[in-house]
Amino acid sequence: MTGEPAIISSAAALLIGNELLNGKVEDRNLGPLARLLRSLGIRLQRSVIVPDDVTAIAREVAALSASYDVVFTSGGVGPTHDDVTLAALAQAFSAPLEIHPELEAMLRSVYGGACTATHLRLARAPRGAQLKGCPEVRWPTLVMRNVWVFPGVPELFRMKLATVRYHLRGSEPLHSVVLRLQLEETELTPELDAVVARFPEVEIGSYPQWSDPTCKTEITFDAVDAEQAEQARAALIQLLPGVLHS
Amino acid sequence: MTGEPAIISSAAALLIGNELLNGKVEDRNLGPLARLLRSLGIRLQRSVIVPDDVTAIAREVAALSASYDVVFTSGGVGPTHDDVTLAALAQAFSAPLEIHPELEAMLRSVYGGACTATHLRLARAPRGAQLKGCPEVRWPTLVMRNVWVFPGVPELFRMKLATVRYHLRGSEPLHSVVLRLQLEETELTPELDAVVARFPEVEIGSYPQWSDPTCKTEITFDAVDAEQAEQARAALIQLLPGVLHS
């Protein structure tokens, strides 16, 4: 729990749950995770949703864990039959699924004599899993190798993100500026192409806005070097004289 | 545009855009797609978000197209440099990217003499792509093999979903019933396990509710056979006597 945050570069998210795919529930966790990682300078490069299926989850965990510095999972960690994330992690890493002694002790201290076998399902962990804590969060986060395991309940997911902020940092935070224009994308594409070609170090995004009377297209400029982002924005403004922007 | 809808079983979604991964924008398209597919009896089995990168998109399109009956993409179809979905489709299926004559004719009829090279970027399509229309939607949807290409702008995405409703049907619609309980998951897990074991044909989901004073856990029962779903729900009620439910 102490020491400097670990420096990482790439991340992936794995959202687990039939309810996200069958339309019963809309995911509310990726947005907060994406914004946190961005603020830390960590690049979220892929997000996958899979159903509550041990084999599907295990295959995805193995693939993402091998390709990205850190993987964040959401969902499938409760006590019921459809909570299979920890079994899938065990399968992905060929580790036995056990009762984690520290989690068991915590559950017994919370529930005392009322602690049931069902409560102890919440202490399951693949052998080798670590617990990561931080001052703001009472319950630790289970981390297996480079996979951080979060609950799917949005209120708990967001609360536990503080643990990520405490332990991880990106290598190169991005600086971002925005240009909001009263032009359609088709009216600015050649000029934008010229700026894209001139500033290869700046990641430029163009996003049509359909429900905003004050803006038809939003252009974003992201770069490790804040000055480059500003220069790219200024260059586009210069190529599009007389347009409204804020 | 005529004839009976095609009967399909499985589907995947591919959401494309840096903005979905860097936290600038939260996806709003998966929910409407998932609900539509569910209403049609089509199982959405996987959803992936990738950045605006031709190679990453092409790899994902190829993998999803080979594994699922139909793939729906969202995003990356505008005229700007970061709109690379059609180039990626061309790469995934080893087809040249061309100007589609029918799309070109539609654009020229809309823009007339004001039609620019930028507008014609909106007519790009991999060779062999089809256009699918329906009475409610003016602009056709591009379909390459089993990949349906939708825009990322949520208003347009939702509008064009009518084309899916017109052309596709699932093989086995699911019937669903819900039980809302004032019990924690840990207070009902053994009873729920018994019902899960007794009704293997019913997909049962258990969802803790953290912000609803009227319900602590919502249990859903889905089955092709509506009576089985009802019976599973009744069986759980019987095992949990005296609980509040609606």
Coordinates of C-alpha atoms in Angstrom, one line a residue:
Chain A
M1 CA 0.0 0.0 0.0
T2 CA 2.9 2.3 0.2
G3 CA 5.6 3.5 -2.3
E4 CA 5.5 5.3 -5.6
P5 CA 2.7 4.5 -8.1
A6 CA 3.8 2.0 -10.8
I7 CA 4.3 3.5 -14.2
I8 CA 2.3 1.8 -17.0
S9 CA 1.5 2.7 -20.5
S10 CA -1.4 0.7 -22.0
A11 CA -4.6 -0.7 -20.5
A12 CA -7.7 -2.7 -21.6
A13 CA -11.1 -3.1 -20.0
L14 CA -13.2 -6.2 -19.8
L15 CA -16.8 -5.8 -18.9
I16 CA -18.6 -9.0 -17.8
G17 CA -22.3 -9.7 -17.8
N18 CA -25.2 -11.1 -19.8
E19 CA -27.2 -8.0 -18.8
L20 CA -24.9 -5.7 -20.8
L21 CA -25.4 -7.7 -24.0
N22 CA -29.1 -8.5 -23.7
G23 CA -30.1 -4.9 -23.3
K24 CA -31.4 -5.1 -19.8
V25 CA -28.6 -2.9 -18.4
E26 CA -26.5 -0.2 -20.0
D27 CA -22.9 -0.2 -18.9
R28 CA -22.0 2.8 -16.7
N29 CA -18.5 1.8 -15.8
L30 CA -16.4 2.3 -18.9
G31 CA -16.8 6.1 -18.9
P32 CA -15.5 6.7 -15.4
L33 CA -12.7 4.3 -15.9
A34 CA -11.7 5.9 -19.3
R35 CA -11.8 9.4 -17.8
L36 CA -9.7 8.3 -14.8
L37 CA -7.1 6.6 -17.0
R38 CA -6.9 9.6 -19.3
S39 CA -6.3 11.9 -16.3
L40 CA -3.5 9.6 -15.2
G41 CA -1.9 9.5 -18.6
I42 CA -2.7 5.8 -19.2
R43 CA -3.9 4.8 -22.7
L44 CA -7.0 2.7 -22.6
Q45 CA -6.7 0.8 -26.0
R46 CA -9.5 -1.8 -26.0
S47 CA -12.7 -2.6 -24.2
V48 CA -14.6 -5.9 -24.5
I49 CA -17.9 -7.1 -23.2
V50 CA -18.5 -10.8 -22.7
P51 CA -21.3 -12.8 -21.2
D52 CA -21.2 -14.6 -17.8
D53 CA -19.4 -17.6 -19.3
V54 CA -16.2 -19.0 -17.7
T55 CA -14.6 -20.0 -20.9
A56 CA -15.3 -16.8 -22.8
I57 CA -14.1 -14.7 -19.9
A58 CA -10.9 -16.8 -19.3
R59 CA -10.0 -16.6 -23.0
E60 CA -10.4 -12.9 -23.0
V61 CA -8.5 -12.3 -19.8
A62 CA -5.6 -14.4 -21.1
A63 CA -5.5 -12.4 -24.4
L64 CA -5.8 -9.0 -22.8
S65 CA -3.4 -9.7 -20.0
A66 CA -0.8 -10.7 -22.6
S67 CA -1.3 -7.7 -24.8
Y68 CA -1.7 -4.8 -22.4
D69 CA 0.2 -3.6 -19.3
V70 CA -2.9 -3.6 -17.1
V71 CA -6.4 -5.1 -17.5
F72 CA -9.5 -3.9 -15.5
T73 CA -12.5 -6.2 -15.2
S74 CA -15.9 -5.2 -14.1
G75 CA -18.7 -7.5 -12.9
G76 CA -19.2 -11.2 -12.0
V77 CA -17.7 -11.0 -8.5
G78 CA -20.8 -11.6 -6.3
P79 CA -21.9 -14.8 -4.6
T80 CA -24.5 -16.1 -7.1
H81 CA -24.2 -18.7 -9.8
D82 CA -23.7 -16.1 -12.6
D83 CA -20.7 -14.6 -10.8
V84 CA -17.9 -16.5 -12.5
T85 CA -15.1 -13.9 -13.0
L86 CA -12.8 -15.3 -10.3
A87 CA -13.2 -18.9 -11.6
A88 CA -12.4 -17.6 -15.1
L89 CA -9.3 -15.8 -13.8
A90 CA -8.2 -19.0 -12.1
Q91 CA -8.7 -20.8 -15.4
A92 CA -6.9 -18.1 -17.5
F93 CA -3.8 -18.3 -15.3
S94 CA -4.0 -22.0 -14.4
A95 CA -4.2 -21.2 -10.7
P96 CA -6.5 -23.0 -8.2
L97 CA -9.4 -21.0 -6.9
E98 CA -9.1 -20.8 -3.2
I99 CA -10.4 -18.9 -0.2
H100 CA -8.1 -16.0 0.4
P101 CA -7.2 -15.9 4.1
E102 CA -7.1 -12.1 4.4
L103 CA -10.5 -11.7 2.7
E104 CA -11.9 -14.5 4.8
A105 CA -10.7 -12.7 8.0
M106 CA -12.2 -9.4 6.8
L107 CA -15.6 -11.1 6.1
R108 CA -15.6 -12.8 9.4
S109 CA -14.9 -9.6 11.2
V110 CA -17.8 -7.9 9.4
Y111 CA -20.4 -10.7 9.7
G112 CA -19.2 -12.4 12.9
G113 CA -21.3 -15.4 13.8
A114 CA -23.7 -14.6 11.0
C115 CA -21.0 -15.3 8.4
T116 CA -22.3 -18.0 6.1
A117 CA -20.8 -20.2 3.3
T118 CA -22.4 -17.7 0.9
H119 CA -20.5 -14.8 2.4
L120 CA -17.3 -16.8 2.1
R121 CA -17.8 -17.1 -1.6
L122 CA -16.9 -13.4 -1.6
A123 CA -13.4 -14.5 -0.3
R124 CA -12.6 -16.6 -3.4
A125 CA -9.4 -15.7 -5.2
P126 CA -7.1 -17.5 -7.6
R127 CA -3.9 -18.5 -5.9
G128 CA -1.3 -15.8 -6.2
A129 CA -3.8 -12.9 -6.2
Q130 CA -2.8 -9.8 -4.3
L131 CA -5.0 -7.3 -2.5
K132 CA -4.5 -3.6 -3.2
G133 CA -5.8 -1.0 -0.8
C134 CA -5.8 2.7 -0.5
P135 CA -6.8 5.2 2.3
E136 CA -10.1 6.2 0.7
V137 CA -11.5 2.7 0.2
R138 CA -12.3 0.2 3.0
W139 CA -12.5 -2.9 0.9
P140 CA -9.3 -4.0 -1.0
T141 CA -9.2 -4.6 -4.7
L142 CA -8.1 -8.1 -5.9
V143 CA -5.3 -8.0 -8.5
M144 CA -4.2 -11.2 -10.2
R145 CA -1.0 -10.6 -12.1
N146 CA -1.8 -7.5 -14.2
V147 CA -5.6 -7.9 -13.9
W148 CA -7.5 -5.7 -11.5
V149 CA -10.9 -7.1 -10.5
F150 CA -13.8 -4.6 -9.9
P151 CA -17.4 -5.2 -9.1
G152 CA -20.0 -4.4 -11.8
V153 CA -22.3 -2.4 -9.5
P154 CA -21.6 1.2 -10.7
E155 CA -21.6 2.8 -7.3
L156 CA -19.0 0.3 -6.0
F157 CA -17.0 0.4 -9.2
R158 CA -16.6 4.1 -9.1
M159 CA -15.7 4.1 -5.4
K160 CA -13.0 1.5 -5.9
L161 CA -11.4 3.4 -8.8
A162 CA -9.6 5.4 -6.1
T163 CA -7.3 2.4 -5.6
V164 CA -6.2 2.7 -9.3
R165 CA -5.4 6.4 -8.7
Y166 CA -3.4 5.5 -5.7
H167 CA -1.3 2.8 -7.3
L168 CA -0.9 3.5 -11.1
R169 CA 0.5 6.3 -13.2
G170 CA 0.8 6.7 -17.0
S171 CA 4.2 7.4 -18.6
E172 CA 3.1 10.4 -20.7
P173 CA 0.0 12.5 -19.8
L174 CA -1.8 14.0 -22.8
H175 CA -2.7 17.6 -23.1
S176 CA -5.8 18.4 -24.9
V177 CA -7.5 21.4 -26.5
V178 CA -10.8 21.7 -28.3
L179 CA -12.1 23.7 -31.2
R180 CA -15.9 23.9 -31.6
L181 CA -17.0 24.9 -35.1
Q182 CA -20.2 26.0 -36.9
L183 CA -19.1 24.0 -40.0
E184 CA -20.1 20.6 -41.2
E185 CA -17.2 18.1 -41.4
T186 CA -17.5 18.1 -45.2
E187 CA -16.8 21.9 -45.1
L188 CA -13.5 21.6 -43.3
T189 CA -12.0 18.2 -44.3
P190 CA -9.3 19.5 -46.7
E191 CA -8.1 22.1 -44.2
L192 CA -8.2 19.5 -41.4
D193 CA -6.2 17.0 -43.5
A194 CA -3.5 19.7 -44.0
V195 CA -3.2 20.2 -40.2
V196 CA -3.2 16.4 -39.6
A197 CA -0.3 16.1 -42.1
R198 CA 1.6 19.0 -40.5
F199 CA 1.3 17.8 -36.9
P200 CA 2.0 14.1 -36.9
E201 CA 2.6 14.2 -33.1
V202 CA -0.8 15.5 -32.4
E203 CA -3.8 13.1 -32.3
I204 CA -6.6 15.0 -33.9
G205 CA -10.3 13.9 -33.7
S206 CA -13.3 15.3 -35.5
Y207 CA -16.7 14.7 -34.1
P208 CA -20.0 15.8 -35.7
Q209 CA -22.5 17.2 -33.2
W210 CA -26.2 16.7 -34.1
S211 CA -28.0 18.1 -31.2
D212 CA -26.0 21.2 -30.3
P213 CA -27.2 24.4 -31.9
T214 CA -23.9 26.1 -31.0
C215 CA -21.6 23.7 -32.7
K216 CA -21.7 21.4 -35.7
T217 CA -18.3 19.8 -35.4
E218 CA -15.9 19.5 -32.5
I219 CA -12.2 19.1 -33.2
T220 CA -9.9 17.8 -30.4
F221 CA -6.1 18.1 -30.4
D222 CA -4.2 15.8 -28.0
A223 CA -0.5 15.7 -27.5
V224 CA 2.2 14.9 -24.9
D225 CA 3.5 18.4 -25.7
A226 CA 0.8 21.0 -24.8
E227 CA 2.4 23.6 -27.1
Q228 CA 2.0 21.3 -30.1
A229 CA -1.7 20.7 -29.4
E230 CA -2.2 24.5 -29.2
Q231 CA -0.2 25.1 -32.4
A232 CA -2.3 22.5 -34.3
R233 CA -5.5 24.2 -33.1
A234 CA -4.1 27.6 -34.1
A235 CA -3.1 26.3 -37.5
L236 CA -6.6 25.0 -38.2
I237 CA -8.2 28.3 -37.1
Q238 CA -5.9 30.1 -39.5
L239 CA -7.0 27.9 -42.4
L240 CA -10.6 28.5 -41.6
P241 CA -10.9 32.3 -41.2
G242 CA -14.0 33.9 -39.9
V243 CA -15.5 30.9 -38.3
L244 CA -17.1 30.9 -34.9
H245 CA -15.2 29.1 -32.2
S246 CA -14.9 29.0 -28.5
Chain B
M1 CA -35.5 -4.4 -49.9
T2 CA -38.3 -7.0 -50.2
G3 CA -38.9 -10.5 -49.0
E4 CA -38.9 -12.1 -45.6
P5 CA -36.3 -11.1 -43.0
A6 CA -33.3 -13.3 -42.8
I7 CA -33.2 -15.6 -39.8
I8 CA -30.0 -15.3 -37.8
S9 CA -28.9 -16.5 -34.4
S10 CA -25.8 -14.7 -33.1
A11 CA -24.4 -11.2 -33.4
A12 CA -21.5 -9.0 -32.3
A13 CA -21.0 -5.3 -32.0
L14 CA -17.8 -3.4 -32.9
L15 CA -17.7 0.2 -31.7
I16 CA -15.0 2.3 -33.3
G17 CA -13.5 5.5 -32.0
N18 CA -10.6 6.9 -30.0
E19 CA -13.2 9.1 -28.2
L20 CA -14.9 6.1 -26.6
L21 CA -11.6 4.9 -25.1
N22 CA -10.0 8.2 -24.0
G23 CA -13.1 9.2 -22.0
K24 CA -14.2 12.2 -24.1
V25 CA -17.4 10.5 -25.2
E26 CA -19.5 7.7 -23.6
D27 CA -20.9 5.2 -26.0
R28 CA -24.7 5.6 -26.4
N29 CA -25.2 3.1 -29.3
L30 CA -24.7 -0.3 -27.7
G31 CA -27.8 0.0 -25.5
P32 CA -30.3 0.7 -28.3
L33 CA -28.7 -2.0 -30.5
A34 CA -28.8 -4.6 -27.6
R35 CA -32.4 -3.8 -26.9
L36 CA -33.4 -4.1 -30.6
L37 CA -31.6 -7.4 -31.0
R38 CA -33.2 -8.8 -27.9
S39 CA -36.7 -7.8 -29.1
L40 CA -35.9 -9.5 -32.4
G41 CA -34.7 -12.7 -30.7
I42 CA -31.1 -12.3 -31.8
R43 CA -28.4 -13.0 -29.2
L44 CA -25.7 -10.3 -29.0
Q45 CA -22.7 -12.2 -27.7
R46 CA -19.8 -9.8 -27.7
S47 CA -19.1 -6.2 -28.0
V48 CA -15.6 -4.6 -28.6
I49 CA -14.4 -1.1 -28.7
V50 CA -11.3 -0.3 -30.7
P51 CA -9.5 3.0 -31.6
D52 CA -9.5 4.6 -35.1
D53 CA -6.8 2.4 -36.3
V54 CA -7.1 0.6 -39.7
T55 CA -5.2 -2.5 -38.6
A56 CA -7.0 -2.9 -35.3
I57 CA -10.4 -2.5 -36.9
A58 CA -9.6 -4.8 -39.8
R59 CA -8.4 -7.6 -37.4
E60 CA -11.4 -7.3 -35.3
V61 CA -13.8 -7.2 -38.2
A62 CA -12.3 -10.4 -39.6
A63 CA -12.4 -12.2 -36.2
L64 CA -16.0 -11.2 -35.4
S65 CA -17.3 -11.8 -39.0
A66 CA -15.9 -15.3 -38.8
S67 CA -17.4 -16.1 -35.4
Y68 CA -20.9 -14.6 -35.5
D69 CA -23.8 -14.6 -37.9
V70 CA -23.9 -10.8 -38.1
V71 CA -21.6 -8.0 -37.0
F72 CA -22.8 -4.4 -36.4
T73 CA -20.2 -1.6 -36.5
S74 CA -20.6 1.9 -35.2
G75 CA -18.4 4.9 -36.1
G76 CA -15.7 5.9 -38.4
V77 CA -17.7 6.5 -41.5
G78 CA -17.5 10.3 -42.0
P79 CA -15.2 12.2 -44.4
T80 CA -12.3 13.1 -42.1
H81 CA -8.9 11.5 -41.6
D82 CA -10.0 9.6 -38.5
D83 CA -12.9 7.9 -40.3
V84 CA -11.2 4.6 -41.4
T85 CA -13.9 2.0 -40.9
L86 CA -14.4 1.4 -44.6
A87 CA -10.7 1.2 -45.4
A88 CA -10.5 -1.4 -42.5
L89 CA -13.4 -3.4 -44.0
A90 CA -11.7 -3.4 -47.3
Q91 CA -8.5 -4.7 -45.7
A92 CA -10.4 -7.3 -43.6
F93 CA -12.0 -8.8 -46.7
S94 CA -9.1 -8.2 -49.1
A95 CA -11.4 -6.1 -51.3
P96 CA -10.5 -2.8 -53.0
L97 CA -12.0 0.4 -51.6
E98 CA -14.0 2.1 -54.4
I99 CA -16.6 4.7 -54.9
H100 CA -20.0 2.9 -54.8
P101 CA -21.9 4.1 -57.9
E102 CA -25.3 4.1 -56.2
L103 CA -24.0 6.1 -53.2
E104 CA -22.3 8.5 -55.6
A105 CA -25.5 9.1 -57.5
M106 CA -27.4 9.7 -54.2
L107 CA -24.8 12.2 -53.0
R108 CA -24.8 14.0 -56.4
S109 CA -28.6 14.3 -56.3
V110 CA -28.4 15.7 -52.8
Y111 CA -25.5 18.2 -53.3
G112 CA -25.8 18.9 -57.1
G113 CA -23.2 21.2 -58.3
A114 CA -21.9 21.7 -54.8
C115 CA -20.8 18.1 -54.5
T116 CA -17.1 18.1 -53.6
A117 CA -14.4 15.4 -53.4
T118 CA -15.0 15.5 -49.7
H119 CA -18.7 14.6 -50.1
L120 CA -17.7 11.7 -52.4
R121 CA -15.6 10.3 -49.6
L122 CA -19.0 9.3 -48.1
A123 CA -19.6 7.1 -51.2
R124 CA -16.6 4.9 -50.4
A125 CA -17.3 1.2 -50.1
P126 CA -15.3 -2.1 -50.3
R127 CA -16.0 -3.9 -53.6
G128 CA -18.9 -6.3 -53.1
A129 CA -20.7 -4.2 -50.5
Q130 CA -24.5 -4.1 -50.6
L131 CA -26.9 -1.4 -49.7
K132 CA -29.9 -2.2 -47.5
G133 CA -32.8 0.1 -47.3
C134 CA -36.1 0.2 -45.6
P135 CA -39.2 2.4 -45.9
E136 CA -38.5 4.5 -42.7
V137 CA -34.9 5.4 -43.5
R138 CA -33.9 7.6 -46.4
W139 CA -30.2 6.7 -46.5
P140 CA -29.3 3.0 -47.1
T141 CA -27.1 1.0 -44.8
L142 CA -23.9 -0.5 -46.2
V143 CA -23.5 -4.2 -45.6
M144 CA -20.2 -6.0 -46.5
R145 CA -20.7 -9.7 -46.3
N146 CA -22.2 -10.1 -42.8
V147 CA -21.0 -6.7 -41.5
W148 CA -23.5 -3.9 -41.2
V149 CA -21.9 -0.5 -41.1
F150 CA -23.6 2.2 -39.0
P151 CA -22.5 5.8 -38.2
G152 CA -21.3 6.6 -34.7
V153 CA -23.5 9.7 -34.2
P154 CA -26.1 8.4 -31.8
E155 CA -29.1 10.1 -33.5
L156 CA -28.2 8.6 -36.9
F157 CA -27.3 5.2 -35.4
R158 CA -30.7 4.9 -33.7
M159 CA -32.5 6.1 -36.8
K160 CA -30.8 3.6 -39.1
L161 CA -31.5 0.6 -36.7
A162 CA -34.9 0.5 -38.4
T163 CA -33.1 -1.2 -41.3
V164 CA -32.1 -4.0 -39.0
R165 CA -35.7 -4.5 -37.8
Y166 CA -36.7 -4.7 -41.5
H167 CA -34.2 -7.2 -42.6
L168 CA -33.3 -9.6 -39.7
R169 CA -35.0 -11.8 -37.3
G170 CA -33.8 -14.1 -34.5
S171 CA -34.5 -17.8 -34.5
E172 CA -35.8 -18.1 -31.0
P173 CA -37.2 -15.0 -29.2
L174 CA -36.6 -15.1 -25.4
H175 CA -39.4 -14.5 -22.9
S176 CA -38.4 -12.8 -19.7
V177 CA -39.9 -12.3 -16.3
V178 CA -38.4 -10.4 -13.3
L179 CA -38.5 -10.8 -9.5
R180 CA -37.6 -7.8 -7.4
L181 CA -36.6 -8.7 -3.9
Q182 CA -35.9 -6.9 -0.6
L183 CA -33.1 -9.4 0.1
E184 CA -29.3 -9.1 -0.3
E185 CA -27.8 -11.6 -2.8
T186 CA -26.1 -13.3 0.1
E187 CA -29.5 -14.0 1.7
L188 CA -30.9 -15.8 -1.3
T189 CA -28.0 -17.5 -3.0
P190 CA -28.6 -21.2 -1.8
E191 CA -32.3 -20.9 -2.8
L192 CA -31.4 -19.4 -6.1
D193 CA -28.8 -22.1 -6.7
A194 CA -31.5 -24.7 -6.2
V195 CA -33.7 -23.0 -8.8
V196 CA -30.8 -22.6 -11.3
A197 CA -30.1 -26.4 -11.0
R198 CA -33.8 -27.3 -11.4
F199 CA -34.4 -25.1 -14.5
P200 CA -31.4 -25.6 -16.8
E201 CA -33.3 -24.2 -19.8
V202 CA -33.9 -20.9 -18.0
E203 CA -31.1 -18.2 -18.1
I204 CA -31.3 -16.7 -14.6
G205 CA -29.5 -13.4 -13.7
S206 CA -29.1 -11.9 -10.3
Y207 CA -28.4 -8.1 -10.1
P208 CA -27.8 -6.2 -6.8
Q209 CA -29.4 -2.8 -6.7
W210 CA -27.6 -0.2 -4.7
S211 CA -29.7 2.9 -5.3
D212 CA -33.2 1.6 -5.2
P213 CA -35.0 1.7 -1.8
T214 CA -37.7 -0.7 -3.1
C215 CA -35.4 -3.5 -4.2
K216 CA -32.1 -4.9 -3.1
T217 CA -31.7 -7.7 -5.7
E218 CA -33.4 -8.1 -9.1
I219 CA -33.6 -11.6 -10.5
T220 CA -34.4 -12.1 -14.2
F221 CA -35.6 -15.4 -15.8
D222 CA -35.2 -15.7 -19.6
A223 CA -36.3 -18.7 -21.6
V224 CA -37.5 -19.6 -25.1
D225 CA -40.5 -21.2 -23.4
A226 CA -42.4 -18.5 -21.5
E227 CA -43.9 -21.0 -19.1
Q228 CA -40.5 -22.3 -18.0
A229 CA -39.5 -18.7 -17.1
E230 CA -42.7 -18.3 -15.1
Q231 CA -42.2 -21.6 -13.4
A232 CA -38.6 -20.8 -12.4
R233 CA -39.8 -17.5 -10.9
A234 CA -42.6 -19.2 -9.0
A235 CA -40.2 -21.8 -7.7
L236 CA -37.9 -19.1 -6.2
I237 CA -40.8 -17.3 -4.7
Q238 CA -41.9 -20.5 -3.0
L239 CA -38.4 -21.1 -1.6
L240 CA -38.3 -17.5 -0.2
P241 CA -41.6 -17.3 1.6
G242 CA -42.9 -13.9 2.9
V243 CA -40.6 -11.7 0.8
L244 CA -41.8 -8.6 -0.9
H245 CA -41.8 -8.7 -4.6
S246 CA -43.6 -7.1 -7.5

